[in-house]
Short mmCIF file of C-alpha atoms in Angstrom, two decimals:
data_model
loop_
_atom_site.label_atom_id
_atom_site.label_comp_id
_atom_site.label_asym_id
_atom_site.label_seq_id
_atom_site.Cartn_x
_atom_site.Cartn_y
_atom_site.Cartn_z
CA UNK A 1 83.25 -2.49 72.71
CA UNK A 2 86.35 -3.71 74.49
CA UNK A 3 88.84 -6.11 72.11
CA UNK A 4 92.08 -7.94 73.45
CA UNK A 5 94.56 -5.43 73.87
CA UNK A 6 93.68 -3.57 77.00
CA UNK A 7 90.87 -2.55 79.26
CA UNK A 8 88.68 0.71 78.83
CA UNK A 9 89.85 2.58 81.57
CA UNK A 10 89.49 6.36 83.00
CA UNK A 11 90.68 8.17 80.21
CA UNK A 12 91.10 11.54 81.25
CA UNK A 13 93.42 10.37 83.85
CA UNK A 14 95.52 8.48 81.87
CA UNK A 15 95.64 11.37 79.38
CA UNK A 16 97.26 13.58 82.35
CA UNK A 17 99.62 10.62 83.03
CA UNK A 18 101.06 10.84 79.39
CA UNK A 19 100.78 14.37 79.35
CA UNK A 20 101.53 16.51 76.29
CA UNK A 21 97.60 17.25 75.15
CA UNK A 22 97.08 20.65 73.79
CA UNK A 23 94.01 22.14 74.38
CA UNK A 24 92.87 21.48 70.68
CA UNK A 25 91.62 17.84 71.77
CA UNK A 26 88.39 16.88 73.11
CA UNK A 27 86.47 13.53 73.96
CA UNK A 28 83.94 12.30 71.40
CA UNK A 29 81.25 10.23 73.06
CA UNK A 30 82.71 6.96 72.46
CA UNK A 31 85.92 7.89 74.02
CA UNK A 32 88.19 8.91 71.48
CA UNK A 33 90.11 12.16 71.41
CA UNK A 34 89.25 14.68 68.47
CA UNK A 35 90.09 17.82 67.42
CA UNK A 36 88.31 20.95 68.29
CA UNK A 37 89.07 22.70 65.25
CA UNK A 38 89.53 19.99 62.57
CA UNK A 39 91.90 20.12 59.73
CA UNK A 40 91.98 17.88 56.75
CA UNK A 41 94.01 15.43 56.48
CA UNK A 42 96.72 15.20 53.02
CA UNK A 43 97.95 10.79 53.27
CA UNK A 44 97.53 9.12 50.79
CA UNK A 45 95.31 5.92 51.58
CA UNK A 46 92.54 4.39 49.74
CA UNK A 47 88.97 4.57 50.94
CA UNK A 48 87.87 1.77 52.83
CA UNK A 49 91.47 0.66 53.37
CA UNK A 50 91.52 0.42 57.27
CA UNK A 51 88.38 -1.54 57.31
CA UNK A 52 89.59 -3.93 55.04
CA UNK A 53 92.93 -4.56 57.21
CA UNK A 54 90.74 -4.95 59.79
CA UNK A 55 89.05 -8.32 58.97
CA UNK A 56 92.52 -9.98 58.24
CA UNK A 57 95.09 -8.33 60.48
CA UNK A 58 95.00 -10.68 63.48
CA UNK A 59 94.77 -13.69 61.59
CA UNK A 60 97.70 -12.80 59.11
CA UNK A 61 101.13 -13.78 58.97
CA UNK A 62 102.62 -10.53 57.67
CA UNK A 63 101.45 -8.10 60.27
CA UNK A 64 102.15 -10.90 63.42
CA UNK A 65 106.09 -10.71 61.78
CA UNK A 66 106.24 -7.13 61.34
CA UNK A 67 105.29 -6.75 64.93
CA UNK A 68 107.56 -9.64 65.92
CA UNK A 69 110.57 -7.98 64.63
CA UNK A 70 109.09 -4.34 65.64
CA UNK A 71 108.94 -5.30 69.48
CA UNK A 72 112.34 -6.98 69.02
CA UNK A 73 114.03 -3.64 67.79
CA UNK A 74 112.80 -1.63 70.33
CA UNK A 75 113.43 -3.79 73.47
CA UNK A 76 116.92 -3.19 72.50
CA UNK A 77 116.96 0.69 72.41
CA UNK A 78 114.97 1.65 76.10
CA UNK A 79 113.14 4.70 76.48
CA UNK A 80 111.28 6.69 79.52
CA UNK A 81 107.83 8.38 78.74
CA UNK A 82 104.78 7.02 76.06
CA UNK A 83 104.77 5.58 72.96
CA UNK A 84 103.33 7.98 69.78
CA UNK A 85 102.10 5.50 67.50
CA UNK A 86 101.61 7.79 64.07
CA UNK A 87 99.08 7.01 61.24
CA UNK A 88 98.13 4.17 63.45
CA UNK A 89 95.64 2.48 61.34
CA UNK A 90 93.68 -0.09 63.11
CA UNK A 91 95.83 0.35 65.77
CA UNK A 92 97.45 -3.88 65.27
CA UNK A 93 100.87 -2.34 66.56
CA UNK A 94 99.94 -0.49 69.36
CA UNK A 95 98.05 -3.37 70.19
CA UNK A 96 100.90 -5.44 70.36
CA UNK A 97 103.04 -2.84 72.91
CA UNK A 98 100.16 -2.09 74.58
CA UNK A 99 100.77 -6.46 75.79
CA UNK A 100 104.79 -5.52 75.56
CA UNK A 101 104.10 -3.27 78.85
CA UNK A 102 104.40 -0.37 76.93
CA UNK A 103 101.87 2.99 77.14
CA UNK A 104 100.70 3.66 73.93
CA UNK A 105 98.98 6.91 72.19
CA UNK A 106 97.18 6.00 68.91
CA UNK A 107 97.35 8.69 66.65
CA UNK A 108 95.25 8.02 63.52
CA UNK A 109 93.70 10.94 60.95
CA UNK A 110 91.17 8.64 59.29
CA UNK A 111 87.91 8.28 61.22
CA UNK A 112 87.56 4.06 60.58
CA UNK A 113 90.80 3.45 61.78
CA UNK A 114 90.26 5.22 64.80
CA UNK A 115 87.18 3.69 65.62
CA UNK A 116 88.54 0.16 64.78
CA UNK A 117 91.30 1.30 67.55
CA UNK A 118 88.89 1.83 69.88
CA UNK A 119 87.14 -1.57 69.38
CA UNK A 120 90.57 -3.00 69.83
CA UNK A 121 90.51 -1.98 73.64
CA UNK A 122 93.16 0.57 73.16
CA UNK A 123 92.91 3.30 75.72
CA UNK A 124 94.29 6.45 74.20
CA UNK A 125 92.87 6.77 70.42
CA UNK A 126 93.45 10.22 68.95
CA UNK A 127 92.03 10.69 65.62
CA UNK A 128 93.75 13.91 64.07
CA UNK A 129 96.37 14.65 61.90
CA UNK A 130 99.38 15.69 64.03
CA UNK A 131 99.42 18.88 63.38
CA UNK A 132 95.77 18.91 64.68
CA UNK A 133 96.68 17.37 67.80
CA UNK A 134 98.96 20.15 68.38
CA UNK A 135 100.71 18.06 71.15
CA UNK A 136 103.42 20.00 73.04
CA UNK A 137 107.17 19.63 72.24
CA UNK A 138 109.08 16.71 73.96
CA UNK A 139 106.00 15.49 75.14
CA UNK A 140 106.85 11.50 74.16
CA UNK A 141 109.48 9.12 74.79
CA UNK A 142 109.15 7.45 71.61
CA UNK A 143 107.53 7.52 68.13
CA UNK A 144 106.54 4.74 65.70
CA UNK A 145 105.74 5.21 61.97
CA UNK A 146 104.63 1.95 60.61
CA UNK A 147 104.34 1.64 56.77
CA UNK A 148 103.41 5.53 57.16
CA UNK A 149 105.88 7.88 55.43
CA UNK A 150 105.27 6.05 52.25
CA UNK A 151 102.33 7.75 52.00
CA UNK A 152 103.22 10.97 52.63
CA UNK A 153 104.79 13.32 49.97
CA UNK A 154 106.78 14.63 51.66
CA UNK A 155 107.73 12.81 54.26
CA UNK A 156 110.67 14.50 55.61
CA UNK A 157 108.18 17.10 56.88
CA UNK A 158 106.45 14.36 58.57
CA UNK A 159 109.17 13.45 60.10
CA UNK A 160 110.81 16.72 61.09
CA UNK A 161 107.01 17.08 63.27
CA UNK A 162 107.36 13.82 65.00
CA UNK A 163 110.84 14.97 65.77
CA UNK A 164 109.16 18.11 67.31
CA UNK A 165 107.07 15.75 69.98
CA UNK A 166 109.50 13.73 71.04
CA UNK A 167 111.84 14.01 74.10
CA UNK A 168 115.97 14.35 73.59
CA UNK A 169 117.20 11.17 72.03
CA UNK A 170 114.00 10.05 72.23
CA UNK A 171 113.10 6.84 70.12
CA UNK A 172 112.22 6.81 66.68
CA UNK A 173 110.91 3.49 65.14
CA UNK A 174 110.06 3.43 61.13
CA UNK A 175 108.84 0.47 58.85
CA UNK A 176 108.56 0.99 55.02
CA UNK A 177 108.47 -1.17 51.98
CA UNK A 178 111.39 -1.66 50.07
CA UNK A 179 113.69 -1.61 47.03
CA UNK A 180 112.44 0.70 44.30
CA UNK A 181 112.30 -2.16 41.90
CA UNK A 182 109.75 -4.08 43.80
CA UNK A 183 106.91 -1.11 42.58
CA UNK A 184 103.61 -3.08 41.60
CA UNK A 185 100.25 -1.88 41.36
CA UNK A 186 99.82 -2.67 44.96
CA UNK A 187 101.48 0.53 45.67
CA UNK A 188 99.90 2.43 43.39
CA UNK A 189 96.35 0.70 45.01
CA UNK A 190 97.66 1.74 48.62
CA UNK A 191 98.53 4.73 47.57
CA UNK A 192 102.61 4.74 47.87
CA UNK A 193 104.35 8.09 46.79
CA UNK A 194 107.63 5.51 46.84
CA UNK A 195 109.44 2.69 47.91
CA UNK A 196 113.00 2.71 50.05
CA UNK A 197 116.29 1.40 50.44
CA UNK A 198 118.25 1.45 53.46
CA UNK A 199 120.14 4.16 52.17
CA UNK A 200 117.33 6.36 51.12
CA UNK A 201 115.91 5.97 54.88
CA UNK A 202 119.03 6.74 56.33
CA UNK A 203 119.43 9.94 54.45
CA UNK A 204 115.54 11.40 55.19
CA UNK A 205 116.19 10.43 58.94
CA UNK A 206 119.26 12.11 59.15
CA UNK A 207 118.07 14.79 57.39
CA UNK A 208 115.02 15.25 59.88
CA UNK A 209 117.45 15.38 62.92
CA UNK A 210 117.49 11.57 63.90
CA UNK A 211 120.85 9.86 64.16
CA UNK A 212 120.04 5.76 62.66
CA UNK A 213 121.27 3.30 65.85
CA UNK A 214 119.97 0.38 63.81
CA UNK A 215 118.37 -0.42 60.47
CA UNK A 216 117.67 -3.92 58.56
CA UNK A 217 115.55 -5.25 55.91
CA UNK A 218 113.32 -7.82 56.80
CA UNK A 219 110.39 -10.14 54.71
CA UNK A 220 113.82 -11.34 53.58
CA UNK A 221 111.76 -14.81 52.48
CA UNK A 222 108.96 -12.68 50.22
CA UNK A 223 111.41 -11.20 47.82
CA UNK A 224 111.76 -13.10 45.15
CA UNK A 225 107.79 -14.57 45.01
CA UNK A 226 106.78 -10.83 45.23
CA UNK A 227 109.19 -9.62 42.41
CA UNK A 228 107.94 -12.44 40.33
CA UNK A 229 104.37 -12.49 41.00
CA UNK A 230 103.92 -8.71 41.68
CA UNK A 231 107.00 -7.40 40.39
CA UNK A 232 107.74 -8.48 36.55
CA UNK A 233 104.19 -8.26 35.75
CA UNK A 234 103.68 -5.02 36.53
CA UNK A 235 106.45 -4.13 34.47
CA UNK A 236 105.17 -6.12 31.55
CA UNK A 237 102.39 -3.85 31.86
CA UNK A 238 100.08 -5.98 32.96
CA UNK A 239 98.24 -3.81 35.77
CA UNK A 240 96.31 -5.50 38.95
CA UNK A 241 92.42 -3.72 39.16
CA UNK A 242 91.52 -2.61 43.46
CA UNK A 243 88.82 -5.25 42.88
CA UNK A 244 91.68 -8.26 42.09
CA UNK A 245 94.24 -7.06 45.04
CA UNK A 246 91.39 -6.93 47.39
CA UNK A 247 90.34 -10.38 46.44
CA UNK A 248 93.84 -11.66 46.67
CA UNK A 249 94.34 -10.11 50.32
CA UNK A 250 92.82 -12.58 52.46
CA UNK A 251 94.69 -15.73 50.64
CA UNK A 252 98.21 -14.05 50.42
CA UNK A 253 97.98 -13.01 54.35
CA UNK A 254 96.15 -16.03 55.75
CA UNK A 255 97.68 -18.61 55.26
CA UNK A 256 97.02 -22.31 55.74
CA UNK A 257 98.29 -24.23 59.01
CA UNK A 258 101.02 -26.11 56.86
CA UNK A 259 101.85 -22.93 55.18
CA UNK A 260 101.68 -20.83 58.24
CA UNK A 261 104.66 -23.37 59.59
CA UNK A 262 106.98 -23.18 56.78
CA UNK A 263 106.59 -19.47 56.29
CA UNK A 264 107.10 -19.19 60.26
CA UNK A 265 110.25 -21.44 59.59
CA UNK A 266 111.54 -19.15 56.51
CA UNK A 267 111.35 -15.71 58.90
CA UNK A 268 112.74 -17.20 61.98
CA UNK A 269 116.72 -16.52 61.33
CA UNK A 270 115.64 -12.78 60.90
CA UNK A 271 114.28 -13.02 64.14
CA UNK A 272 117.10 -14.14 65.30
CA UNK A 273 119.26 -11.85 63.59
CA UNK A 274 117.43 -8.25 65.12
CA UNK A 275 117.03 -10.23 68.61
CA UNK A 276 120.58 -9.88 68.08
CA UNK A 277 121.08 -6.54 66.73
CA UNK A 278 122.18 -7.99 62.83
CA UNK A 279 121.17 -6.51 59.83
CA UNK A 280 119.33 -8.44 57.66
CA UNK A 281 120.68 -7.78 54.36
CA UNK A 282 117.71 -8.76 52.15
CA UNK A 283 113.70 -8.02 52.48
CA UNK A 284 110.36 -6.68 51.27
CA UNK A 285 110.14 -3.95 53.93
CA UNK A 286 112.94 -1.52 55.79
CA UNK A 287 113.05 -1.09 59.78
CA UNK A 288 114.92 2.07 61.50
CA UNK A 289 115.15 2.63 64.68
CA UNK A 290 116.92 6.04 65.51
CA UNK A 291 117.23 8.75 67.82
CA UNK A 292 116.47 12.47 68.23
CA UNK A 293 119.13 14.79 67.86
CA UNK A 294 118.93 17.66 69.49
#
């Protein structure tokens, strides 16, 4: 089934237009690109998750932002060659570039969000870990990790093999949560290994072989209610069951049309400031965009 972001085209010759498939992918019958000899996957990310982003993602504030200031960041570091989307989820980002002009590769290890890709219209889904995928070295012009390393243990690893893929100063975008002391049971329900501050993301990029051209906070607006009402309880001790945060999803992303206006109102200077290449020096969430060093 075809969704909004782009038409179903001839996917084996778009895959030789992006180039960079190993040998270790093949079609499934609904399109998507698996491997031939699977490998397990080791993220940390709740059963069930993807599908449940699913049903609020395009109607939801939070994700329309975080793409917002995403596509803002990159359209002011250029690249040549496709777009790696990593951990992909539901694929609500590379939707987005996909309408930006830009060719994306979905790259997704769980088998819903894949699919949900798919049913979004996007034309290259890959669902494998990438080390399954086994794509050849330099074989993209840019990279996006989008509240991905989080879940990852060790995420300078993870980084270190996107590094691998992508071209010579090619692009590296990353979103995380952050500030340590935000830590609810949220994370602990998505399955976060940690939280970040700028600093902290500089240092695992650097360390990975990415030199940081630009990073900001952002969410600047959800600090405070999320410290207070996720925040300070947690630390009380009093700890939010899957069954509670799930219920809660749909009302703190969708919000009402009144609300929907003044929270639009709150985020637009941080617009502003990355349109402009400012650091936001407050937010819930971290953005990075660097380059491969080579």
């Amino acid at each position: 089934m075809a969704g909004p972001c782009a038409s179903l085209g001839p996917l084996g010759v778009q895959l030789v237009n992006i180039g960079g498939f190993s040998g270790n992918l093949e079609q499934d019958r609904s399109g998507i690109w698996v491997p031939i000899e699977a490998e397990r996957t080791s993220i940390s990310y709740p059963e069930g998750g993807h599908d449940a982003c699913f049903e609020l993602e395009d109607a939801s504030f939070w994700f329309a932002h975080r793409n917002d200031v995403i596509t803002l960041a990159l359209q002011r570091h250029p690249f040549d060659g496709a777009f790696l989307d990593v951990g992909a989820g539901n694929g609500v980002v590379s939707c987005r570039l996909e309408a930006e002009g830009y060719r994306t590769v979905v790259l997704e290890p769980g088998e819903q969000g894949a699919v949900n890709a798919r049913r979004r219209g996007l034309p290259v889904v890959v669902n494998a870990t990438l080390d399954a995928a086994a794509f050849a070295p330099s074989s993209f012009g840019a990279a996006g990790l989008f509240d991905v390393i989080e879940h990852v243990e060790d995420d300078e690893a993870l980084l270190r093999a996107v590094h691998r893929v992508l071209r010579p100063s090619g692009v590296l975008a990353v979103t995380v949560p952050a500030y340590p002391w935000l830590w609810s049971s949220e994370d602990e329900l998505a399955g976060h290994y940690r939280r970040y501050t700028l600093g902290r993301l500089r240092a695992v990029l650097d360390r990975s072989g990415f030199h940081v051209q630009y990073a900001t906070y952002f969410f600047a607006a959800l600090t405070a209610p999320i410290f207070v009402a996720r925040s300070l309880p947690h630390r009380l001790g009093r700890r939010r069951s899957r069954d509670d945060v799930e219920a809660r999803a749909a009302t703190d992303h969708v919000l009402g049309r009144g609300a929907r206006l003044a929270m639009r109102m709150l985020l637009a200077p941080e617009l502003r400031a990355i349109r402009a290449g400012r650091t936001v020096p407050v937010g819930t969430s971290c953005l990075a965009i660097a380059r491969a060093r080579r």
